[in-house]
Amino acid sequence: MPAAHQIDINHVARLARLTLTEDEAARYAAQIDGILSYIDTLTRYDLGSVEPTAHAMPVYDVIRADEARPGLAQEQALSNAPKRSADQFQIPKVIE
Amino acid sequence: MLASAPITTLRKQLAAREIQPRDIVLDVAKAIESRNSEIGAYLSWDLDSALAEADRADISLPLGGIPVAVKDNMNVMGQPCTCGSKILSENYRAPYDAGAIQRMRAGGAVPFGRLNMDEFAMGSSTENSALGITRNPRDLSRVPGGSSGGSAAAVAGGLAVAALGSDTGGSIRQPAALCGCVGIKPTYGRVSRYGLVAFASSLDQIGPVTRTVADSALLLNHLCRHDPHDSTSLKVETPDFTAALGGDIKGLRIGLPKEYYISGIHEGVSASVQAAIRQLESLGAIIEEISLPHTELGVATYYVLAPAEASANLARFDGVRYGRRSASASDLMEHYTQSRAEGLGSEVKRRILLGTYVLSSGYYDAYYIRAQKARTLIRNDFTDAFKKVDVIVSPTSPMPAHKLGELKDNPLAAYLEDVFTIPVNLAGLPGISVPCGEAAVDGVSLPVGLQIVGKPLDESTILQVAHAFEQSR
């Protein structure tokens, strides 16, 4: 990993679906650079042969019987929709 | 004052018919109305629905008629669930009960009141809430800790009988320590996360914040249960945690990690914890030095994994199905980017950006996989240590409560305060914070917490040690 991180903050913001002002972009880039420098502590250890851990208490293949069971009713699922139309979530137009 | 009594006392009064459940709810409401404007523990409370539930409560159940305040990131049907964020504060109402709330209701408890928190549980001072400041009841110029700052301030300030919090890197234990109450994070998978708004799914766990260890044990008896709605929920028996209390701790082996007792701990915290260790020794425990050699990797590992998981979890806040929706967007992409920019606060944005970066193409192996490997080493450290000792003891937080605003512009310094609590989440272990003394700071006496960490699923032993210590003080 390079010592100076030079993160392309606007690219990352696009991936994260966040609009940033110029001020925010500069501030976050500097702060994240500082945090990444600290995170570089991880490079001081040889981790090559270590198995990664995703969950501390691994539970595998959680399945249930394929039977119908109650879930959220349509009205409940739509109850917090910012905008709805014809019992569906409404979003801005996506095709011309 | 019923609002500031332990659950165990209230249960006796209820059983003797000296009081009714509604008396407790009304007393809590009175305490909220008189003191919440200065403490800011609650964001909202619905007295009418709580009274209606209290009147229906079956007091023959173990938690029958006991009001429990809830951190504002757990869904309680029909109530707000803001997560301390503007993105959820306008009109969201929970369409269902979280698994932990179902369990509380099954035990007879009455959910009452919504507690302030760092936005989406990201923070350790509650200063990151977009919806208001919470103050430490001991000194109103100081933070209550966080992210479950509202939970700890409500219990410590006499504004709640007991509360639920959530803990991703110390968010139950650290505020409990800073406010002077008991807080426990159970083993990962003990308590259902269904209906808990996810921050970092592999680390989040719900637990109680209470006045006494016995009250925590009582709540855990009901909270811990397998839930088919949560695929990480463990299919294990729930012991009677109350039965574990009261036994002596003669011969119990307590480990002190040599890596934890180094510089950087406030002298008042250090003195209180040393005195607590001597106290445990006088109760018959055997104190041994142990080593957790990868301790210095804990915070760095956490600040890769937790933001990575958060960046994925918080993608759901897109202004489509619930939450804030920007009025100014002209197309779908702007609809996403603007709704999120308007609704999320700066700490949340910082962590989403960091998490997105460490998961992005070209950096995934260098950061995310590397951190998952470091997590293995941290977990192995504990596995090895627990071959020699029964529990591990440390300060909960290296510092007592700081002043409001003190760490505002230094996110990294704030992150480093979680050094003793974070490894416990990474390893999925149970940990409790119990009050162990006071630290004098600027002429004010501030609470100090002792953290006791146990083997996986061995909450009983840490409760037993915490209880023995509490009763001996």
mmCIF file of C-alpha atoms in Angstrom, chain B residues 137-433:
data_model
loop_
_atom_site.group_PDB
_atom_site.id
_atom_site.type_symbol
_atom_site.label_atom_id
_atom_site.label_comp_id
_atom_site.label_asym_id
_atom_site.label_seq_id
_atom_site.Cartn_x
_atom_site.Cartn_y
_atom_site.Cartn_z
ATOM 1 C CA PRO B 137 -26.472 13.058 34.201
ATOM 2 C CA ARG B 138 -23.395 13.234 36.449
ATOM 3 C CA ASP B 139 -22.080 16.401 34.793
ATOM 4 C CA LEU B 140 -24.274 18.092 32.211
ATOM 5 C CA SER B 141 -21.266 19.637 30.444
ATOM 6 C CA ARG B 142 -20.041 16.152 29.518
ATOM 7 C CA VAL B 143 -21.030 13.470 27.027
ATOM 8 C CA PRO B 144 -22.844 10.297 28.151
ATOM 9 C CA GLY B 145 -20.727 8.136 25.856
ATOM 10 C CA GLY B 146 -22.261 6.283 22.960
ATOM 11 C CA SER B 147 -23.595 5.201 20.745
ATOM 12 C CA SER B 148 -26.276 4.073 23.249
ATOM 13 C CA GLY B 149 -25.834 7.363 25.144
ATOM 14 C CA GLY B 150 -29.574 7.874 25.561
ATOM 15 C CA SER B 151 -29.937 4.402 27.091
ATOM 16 C CA ALA B 152 -27.204 4.972 29.684
ATOM 17 C CA ALA B 153 -28.207 8.572 30.474
ATOM 18 C CA ALA B 154 -31.859 7.544 30.960
ATOM 19 C CA VAL B 155 -30.981 4.760 33.399
ATOM 20 C CA ALA B 156 -28.264 6.701 35.247
ATOM 21 C CA GLY B 157 -30.424 9.838 35.437
ATOM 22 C CA GLY B 158 -33.459 8.024 36.862
ATOM 23 C CA LEU B 159 -35.469 8.533 33.677
ATOM 24 C CA ALA B 160 -35.878 4.817 32.931
ATOM 25 C CA VAL B 161 -36.109 1.623 34.953
ATOM 26 C CA ALA B 162 -34.062 -0.211 32.322
ATOM 27 C CA ALA B 163 -33.168 0.239 28.675
ATOM 28 C CA LEU B 164 -32.112 -1.663 25.589
ATOM 29 C CA GLY B 165 -29.018 -0.639 23.673
ATOM 30 C CA SER B 166 -26.995 -2.049 20.793
ATOM 31 C CA ASP B 167 -23.248 -2.637 20.753
ATOM 32 C CA THR B 168 -21.095 -2.809 17.613
ATOM 33 C CA GLY B 169 -17.730 -1.725 19.047
ATOM 34 C CA GLY B 170 -18.591 -0.884 22.662
ATOM 35 C CA SER B 171 -21.825 1.072 22.256
ATOM 36 C CA ILE B 172 -23.549 -0.477 25.287
ATOM 37 C CA ARG B 173 -20.553 -0.974 27.590
ATOM 38 C CA GLN B 174 -18.812 2.374 27.096
ATOM 39 C CA PRO B 175 -21.837 4.642 27.794
ATOM 40 C CA ALA B 176 -22.769 2.406 30.743
ATOM 41 C CA ALA B 177 -19.238 2.973 32.092
ATOM 42 C CA LEU B 178 -19.295 6.723 31.502
ATOM 43 C CA CYS B 179 -22.725 7.201 33.111
ATOM 44 C CA GLY B 180 -22.280 4.736 35.985
ATOM 45 C CA CYS B 181 -24.627 1.875 35.150
ATOM 46 C CA VAL B 182 -24.444 -1.772 34.104
ATOM 47 C CA GLY B 183 -24.373 -2.697 30.404
ATOM 48 C CA ILE B 184 -23.856 -6.067 28.777
ATOM 49 C CA LYS B 185 -23.170 -7.120 25.216
ATOM 50 C CA PRO B 186 -24.106 -10.787 24.868
ATOM 51 C CA THR B 187 -22.271 -13.296 22.660
ATOM 52 C CA TYR B 188 -22.824 -12.557 18.969
ATOM 53 C CA GLY B 189 -25.934 -14.473 17.925
ATOM 54 C CA ARG B 190 -27.545 -14.706 21.395
ATOM 55 C CA VAL B 191 -30.083 -11.947 20.749
ATOM 56 C CA SER B 192 -32.029 -11.590 17.512
ATOM 57 C CA ARG B 193 -30.987 -8.694 15.276
ATOM 58 C CA TYR B 194 -34.281 -8.868 13.349
ATOM 59 C CA GLY B 195 -35.692 -5.343 13.339
ATOM 60 C CA LEU B 196 -32.506 -3.763 14.671
ATOM 61 C CA VAL B 197 -31.460 -1.284 11.992
ATOM 62 C CA ALA B 198 -28.183 -2.801 10.807
ATOM 63 C CA PHE B 199 -24.888 -0.940 11.177
ATOM 64 C CA ALA B 200 -22.248 -3.695 10.928
ATOM 65 C CA SER B 201 -24.088 -6.991 10.731
ATOM 66 C CA SER B 202 -21.193 -9.226 11.827
ATOM 67 C CA LEU B 203 -20.626 -7.135 14.994
ATOM 68 C CA ASP B 204 -24.010 -5.692 16.101
ATOM 69 C CA GLN B 205 -25.646 -7.163 19.185
ATOM 70 C CA ILE B 206 -28.515 -5.970 21.399
ATOM 71 C CA GLY B 207 -28.242 -5.955 25.189
ATOM 72 C CA PRO B 208 -29.618 -4.366 28.362
ATOM 73 C CA VAL B 209 -28.532 -1.245 30.242
ATOM 74 C CA THR B 210 -29.632 -1.425 33.878
ATOM 75 C CA ARG B 211 -28.990 -0.221 37.451
ATOM 76 C CA THR B 212 -27.886 -3.612 38.755
ATOM 77 C CA VAL B 213 -26.304 -6.814 37.482
ATOM 78 C CA ALA B 214 -29.382 -8.764 38.635
ATOM 79 C CA ASP B 215 -31.598 -6.593 36.416
ATOM 80 C CA SER B 216 -29.372 -7.287 33.408
ATOM 81 C CA ALA B 217 -29.573 -11.022 34.086
ATOM 82 C CA LEU B 218 -33.362 -10.788 34.296
ATOM 83 C CA LEU B 219 -33.643 -8.996 30.931
ATOM 84 C CA LEU B 220 -31.175 -11.379 29.286
ATOM 85 C CA ASN B 221 -33.289 -14.356 30.358
ATOM 86 C CA HIS B 222 -35.906 -13.075 27.929
ATOM 87 C CA LEU B 223 -33.821 -11.369 25.245
ATOM 88 C CA CYS B 224 -31.724 -14.412 24.408
ATOM 89 C CA ARG B 225 -33.647 -16.791 22.170
ATOM 90 C CA HIS B 226 -33.230 -18.266 18.698
ATOM 91 C CA ASP B 227 -35.137 -16.301 16.056
ATOM 92 C CA PRO B 228 -35.740 -17.802 12.589
ATOM 93 C CA HIS B 229 -35.928 -14.223 11.200
ATOM 94 C CA ASP B 230 -32.196 -13.752 11.860
ATOM 95 C CA SER B 231 -29.937 -16.226 10.040
ATOM 96 C CA THR B 232 -27.075 -15.472 12.484
ATOM 97 C CA SER B 233 -29.221 -16.203 15.540
ATOM 98 C CA LEU B 234 -27.771 -19.171 17.432
ATOM 99 C CA LYS B 235 -29.826 -22.289 18.124
ATOM 100 C CA VAL B 236 -28.654 -22.713 21.714
ATOM 101 C CA GLU B 237 -30.327 -23.114 25.086
ATOM 102 C CA THR B 238 -30.792 -19.985 27.188
ATOM 103 C CA PRO B 239 -29.560 -20.668 30.719
ATOM 104 C CA ASP B 240 -31.256 -19.086 33.727
ATOM 105 C CA PHE B 241 -28.840 -16.168 34.068
ATOM 106 C CA THR B 242 -30.370 -15.165 37.392
ATOM 107 C CA ALA B 243 -29.461 -18.556 38.852
ATOM 108 C CA ALA B 244 -25.780 -17.826 38.143
ATOM 109 C CA LEU B 245 -25.778 -14.868 40.536
ATOM 110 C CA GLY B 246 -24.732 -15.163 44.132
ATOM 111 C CA GLY B 247 -22.163 -17.941 43.822
ATOM 112 C CA ASP B 248 -18.735 -17.126 45.201
ATOM 113 C CA ILE B 249 -15.783 -16.593 42.889
ATOM 114 C CA LYS B 250 -13.170 -18.462 44.922
ATOM 115 C CA GLY B 251 -10.588 -19.996 42.619
ATOM 116 C CA LEU B 252 -11.982 -18.304 39.522
ATOM 117 C CA ARG B 253 -9.118 -17.328 37.215
ATOM 118 C CA ILE B 254 -9.078 -13.694 36.044
ATOM 119 C CA GLY B 255 -6.740 -12.645 33.229
ATOM 120 C CA LEU B 256 -5.239 -9.178 32.900
ATOM 121 C CA PRO B 257 -3.970 -8.612 29.339
ATOM 122 C CA LYS B 258 -0.530 -7.045 29.636
ATOM 123 C CA GLU B 259 -1.125 -5.139 26.381
ATOM 124 C CA TYR B 260 -4.075 -3.294 27.973
ATOM 125 C CA TYR B 261 -2.326 -1.994 31.054
ATOM 126 C CA ILE B 262 -0.031 0.453 29.348
ATOM 127 C CA SER B 263 0.172 4.208 28.891
ATOM 128 C CA GLY B 264 -2.790 6.241 27.749
ATOM 129 C CA ILE B 265 -5.180 5.244 30.523
ATOM 130 C CA HIS B 266 -6.487 8.119 32.653
ATOM 131 C CA GLU B 267 -4.960 7.873 36.137
ATOM 132 C CA GLY B 268 -8.354 7.989 37.848
ATOM 133 C CA VAL B 269 -9.571 5.130 35.632
ATOM 134 C CA SER B 270 -6.381 3.177 36.275
ATOM 135 C CA ALA B 271 -6.616 3.620 40.066
ATOM 136 C CA SER B 272 -10.287 2.526 40.161
ATOM 137 C CA VAL B 273 -9.622 -0.539 38.038
ATOM 138 C CA GLN B 274 -6.566 -1.543 40.090
ATOM 139 C CA ALA B 275 -8.640 -1.262 43.267
ATOM 140 C CA ALA B 276 -11.373 -3.373 41.659
ATOM 141 C CA ILE B 277 -8.827 -6.059 40.754
ATOM 142 C CA ARG B 278 -7.603 -6.151 44.381
ATOM 143 C CA GLN B 279 -11.227 -6.429 45.477
ATOM 144 C CA LEU B 280 -11.796 -9.398 43.162
ATOM 145 C CA GLU B 281 -8.636 -10.978 44.528
ATOM 146 C CA SER B 282 -9.877 -10.507 48.098
ATOM 147 C CA LEU B 283 -13.058 -12.360 47.069
ATOM 148 C CA GLY B 284 -10.912 -15.365 46.226
ATOM 149 C CA ALA B 285 -10.264 -14.919 42.509
ATOM 150 C CA ILE B 286 -6.839 -15.786 41.124
ATOM 151 C CA ILE B 287 -5.310 -12.934 39.133
ATOM 152 C CA GLU B 288 -3.004 -13.845 36.246
ATOM 153 C CA GLU B 289 -1.258 -11.815 33.605
ATOM 154 C CA ILE B 290 -2.126 -12.931 30.092
ATOM 155 C CA SER B 291 -1.210 -11.762 26.605
ATOM 156 C CA LEU B 292 -3.445 -10.702 23.722
ATOM 157 C CA PRO B 293 -0.571 -10.054 21.322
ATOM 158 C CA HIS B 294 -2.603 -8.604 18.438
ATOM 159 C CA THR B 295 -4.412 -5.992 20.522
ATOM 160 C CA GLU B 296 -2.899 -3.133 18.534
ATOM 161 C CA LEU B 297 -4.679 -4.421 15.407
ATOM 162 C CA GLY B 298 -8.146 -4.134 16.950
ATOM 163 C CA VAL B 299 -9.100 -0.564 16.153
ATOM 164 C CA ALA B 300 -7.588 -0.649 12.657
ATOM 165 C CA THR B 301 -9.394 -3.912 11.867
ATOM 166 C CA TYR B 302 -12.673 -2.533 13.150
ATOM 167 C CA TYR B 303 -12.411 0.668 11.112
ATOM 168 C CA VAL B 304 -12.127 -1.387 7.943
ATOM 169 C CA LEU B 305 -14.790 -4.007 8.655
ATOM 170 C CA ALA B 306 -17.466 -1.881 10.361
ATOM 171 C CA PRO B 307 -17.521 0.886 7.695
ATOM 172 C CA ALA B 308 -17.400 -1.742 4.936
ATOM 173 C CA GLU B 309 -20.471 -3.493 6.331
ATOM 174 C CA ALA B 310 -22.144 -0.141 7.036
ATOM 175 C CA SER B 311 -21.622 1.095 3.477
ATOM 176 C CA ALA B 312 -23.517 -1.965 2.223
ATOM 177 C CA ASN B 313 -26.208 -1.884 4.924
ATOM 178 C CA LEU B 314 -26.947 1.819 4.519
ATOM 179 C CA ALA B 315 -27.395 1.470 0.764
ATOM 180 C CA ARG B 316 -31.025 0.719 1.625
ATOM 181 C CA PHE B 317 -31.572 4.405 2.462
ATOM 182 C CA ASP B 318 -32.286 5.408 -1.091
ATOM 183 C CA GLY B 319 -35.483 7.430 -0.680
ATOM 184 C CA VAL B 320 -37.608 4.809 -2.443
ATOM 185 C CA ARG B 321 -39.316 2.622 0.160
ATOM 186 C CA TYR B 322 -38.988 4.708 3.318
ATOM 187 C CA GLY B 323 -37.052 7.630 4.695
ATOM 188 C CA ARG B 324 -36.239 11.053 3.377
ATOM 189 C CA ARG B 325 -36.627 11.738 -0.321
ATOM 190 C CA SER B 326 -35.039 14.794 -1.891
ATOM 191 C CA ALA B 327 -37.518 17.223 -3.433
ATOM 192 C CA SER B 328 -34.911 18.685 -5.789
ATOM 193 C CA ALA B 329 -33.802 15.599 -7.744
ATOM 194 C CA SER B 330 -34.466 15.566 -11.476
ATOM 195 C CA ASP B 331 -33.461 12.008 -12.351
ATOM 196 C CA LEU B 332 -33.031 8.654 -10.600
ATOM 197 C CA MET B 333 -29.301 9.034 -9.890
ATOM 198 C CA GLU B 334 -29.845 12.470 -8.353
ATOM 199 C CA HIS B 335 -32.776 11.054 -6.444
ATOM 200 C CA TYR B 336 -30.342 8.652 -4.720
ATOM 201 C CA THR B 337 -27.372 10.980 -4.272
ATOM 202 C CA GLN B 338 -29.412 14.003 -3.129
ATOM 203 C CA SER B 339 -31.732 12.087 -0.793
ATOM 204 C CA ARG B 340 -28.704 10.559 0.931
ATOM 205 C CA ALA B 341 -26.707 13.815 0.966
ATOM 206 C CA GLU B 342 -29.628 15.662 2.574
ATOM 207 C CA GLY B 343 -30.569 12.950 5.035
ATOM 208 C CA LEU B 344 -27.263 11.610 6.373
ATOM 209 C CA GLY B 345 -24.914 13.364 8.800
ATOM 210 C CA SER B 346 -21.179 13.880 8.488
ATOM 211 C CA GLU B 347 -19.932 10.909 10.562
ATOM 212 C CA VAL B 348 -22.229 8.559 8.661
ATOM 213 C CA LYS B 349 -21.048 9.942 5.313
ATOM 214 C CA ARG B 350 -17.426 9.630 6.429
ATOM 215 C CA ARG B 351 -17.886 5.962 7.306
ATOM 216 C CA ILE B 352 -19.883 5.163 4.170
ATOM 217 C CA LEU B 353 -17.107 6.730 2.075
ATOM 218 C CA LEU B 354 -14.398 4.867 3.985
ATOM 219 C CA GLY B 355 -16.321 1.599 3.709
ATOM 220 C CA THR B 356 -17.003 2.087 0.018
ATOM 221 C CA TYR B 357 -13.315 2.804 -0.556
ATOM 222 C CA VAL B 358 -12.044 -0.319 1.232
ATOM 223 C CA LEU B 359 -14.497 -2.466 -0.742
ATOM 224 C CA SER B 360 -13.772 -0.825 -4.084
ATOM 225 C CA SER B 361 -11.934 -2.468 -6.950
ATOM 226 C CA GLY B 362 -8.186 -2.503 -6.340
ATOM 227 C CA TYR B 363 -8.433 -2.018 -2.558
ATOM 228 C CA TYR B 364 -10.604 -4.953 -1.497
ATOM 229 C CA ASP B 365 -7.701 -7.352 -0.875
ATOM 230 C CA ALA B 366 -5.412 -4.698 0.586
ATOM 231 C CA TYR B 367 -7.932 -3.544 3.171
ATOM 232 C CA TYR B 368 -11.020 -5.705 3.526
ATOM 233 C CA ILE B 369 -9.479 -9.179 3.228
ATOM 234 C CA ARG B 370 -6.450 -8.085 5.234
ATOM 235 C CA ALA B 371 -8.748 -6.872 8.025
ATOM 236 C CA GLN B 372 -10.694 -10.138 7.984
ATOM 237 C CA LYS B 373 -7.389 -11.966 8.430
ATOM 238 C CA ALA B 374 -6.408 -9.686 11.293
ATOM 239 C CA ARG B 375 -9.792 -10.492 12.815
ATOM 240 C CA THR B 376 -8.783 -14.161 12.872
ATOM 241 C CA LEU B 377 -5.610 -13.308 14.828
ATOM 242 C CA ILE B 378 -7.574 -11.233 17.344
ATOM 243 C CA ARG B 379 -10.084 -14.029 17.790
ATOM 244 C CA ASN B 380 -7.298 -16.599 18.210
ATOM 245 C CA ASP B 381 -5.690 -14.399 20.905
ATOM 246 C CA PHE B 382 -8.856 -14.740 22.992
ATOM 247 C CA THR B 383 -9.208 -18.461 22.292
ATOM 248 C CA ASP B 384 -5.653 -19.008 23.566
ATOM 249 C CA ALA B 385 -6.146 -16.750 26.603
ATOM 250 C CA PHE B 386 -9.330 -18.555 27.616
ATOM 251 C CA LYS B 387 -7.384 -21.811 27.866
ATOM 252 C CA LYS B 388 -5.716 -20.271 30.932
ATOM 253 C CA VAL B 389 -8.371 -18.032 32.493
ATOM 254 C CA ASP B 390 -12.146 -17.917 32.985
ATOM 255 C CA VAL B 391 -12.669 -14.189 32.382
ATOM 256 C CA ILE B 392 -10.609 -11.217 31.228
ATOM 257 C CA VAL B 393 -10.790 -7.896 33.068
ATOM 258 C CA SER B 394 -9.873 -4.382 31.897
ATOM 259 C CA PRO B 395 -11.112 -0.806 32.020
ATOM 260 C CA THR B 396 -14.188 -0.442 29.798
ATOM 261 C CA SER B 397 -12.916 2.882 28.461
ATOM 262 C CA PRO B 398 -9.429 4.367 28.933
ATOM 263 C CA MET B 399 -10.959 7.770 29.706
ATOM 264 C CA PRO B 400 -13.881 9.056 31.778
ATOM 265 C CA ALA B 401 -16.565 11.150 30.047
ATOM 266 C CA HIS B 402 -15.082 14.039 28.087
ATOM 267 C CA LYS B 403 -16.570 17.490 27.611
ATOM 268 C CA LEU B 404 -19.182 18.015 24.919
ATOM 269 C CA GLY B 405 -17.384 19.062 21.725
ATOM 270 C CA GLU B 406 -13.918 18.068 22.952
ATOM 271 C CA LEU B 407 -13.231 15.437 20.262
ATOM 272 C CA LYS B 408 -15.460 16.953 17.596
ATOM 273 C CA ASP B 409 -12.786 17.617 14.978
ATOM 274 C CA ASN B 410 -10.659 14.566 15.637
ATOM 275 C CA PRO B 411 -12.499 11.399 14.549
ATOM 276 C CA LEU B 412 -9.408 9.204 14.928
ATOM 277 C CA ALA B 413 -8.852 10.214 18.572
ATOM 278 C CA ALA B 414 -12.490 9.352 19.264
ATOM 279 C CA TYR B 415 -12.082 5.969 17.536
ATOM 280 C CA LEU B 416 -9.061 5.106 19.699
ATOM 281 C CA GLU B 417 -11.168 5.359 22.874
ATOM 282 C CA ASP B 418 -12.810 2.076 21.869
ATOM 283 C CA VAL B 419 -9.546 0.137 22.160
ATOM 284 C CA PHE B 420 -10.743 -2.195 24.981
ATOM 285 C CA THR B 421 -14.269 -2.809 23.722
ATOM 286 C CA ILE B 422 -13.733 -3.316 19.975
ATOM 287 C CA PRO B 423 -11.775 -6.618 20.135
ATOM 288 C CA VAL B 424 -14.677 -8.176 22.065
ATOM 289 C CA ASN B 425 -17.055 -7.495 19.151
ATOM 290 C CA LEU B 426 -14.513 -8.704 16.596
ATOM 291 C CA ALA B 427 -14.239 -11.993 18.520
ATOM 292 C CA GLY B 428 -18.017 -12.178 19.143
ATOM 293 C CA LEU B 429 -17.559 -12.566 22.904
ATOM 294 C CA PRO B 430 -19.832 -11.512 25.768
ATOM 295 C CA GLY B 431 -18.699 -8.476 27.764
ATOM 296 C CA ILE B 432 -20.181 -6.538 30.659
ATOM 297 C CA SER B 433 -19.355 -3.134 32.119
#
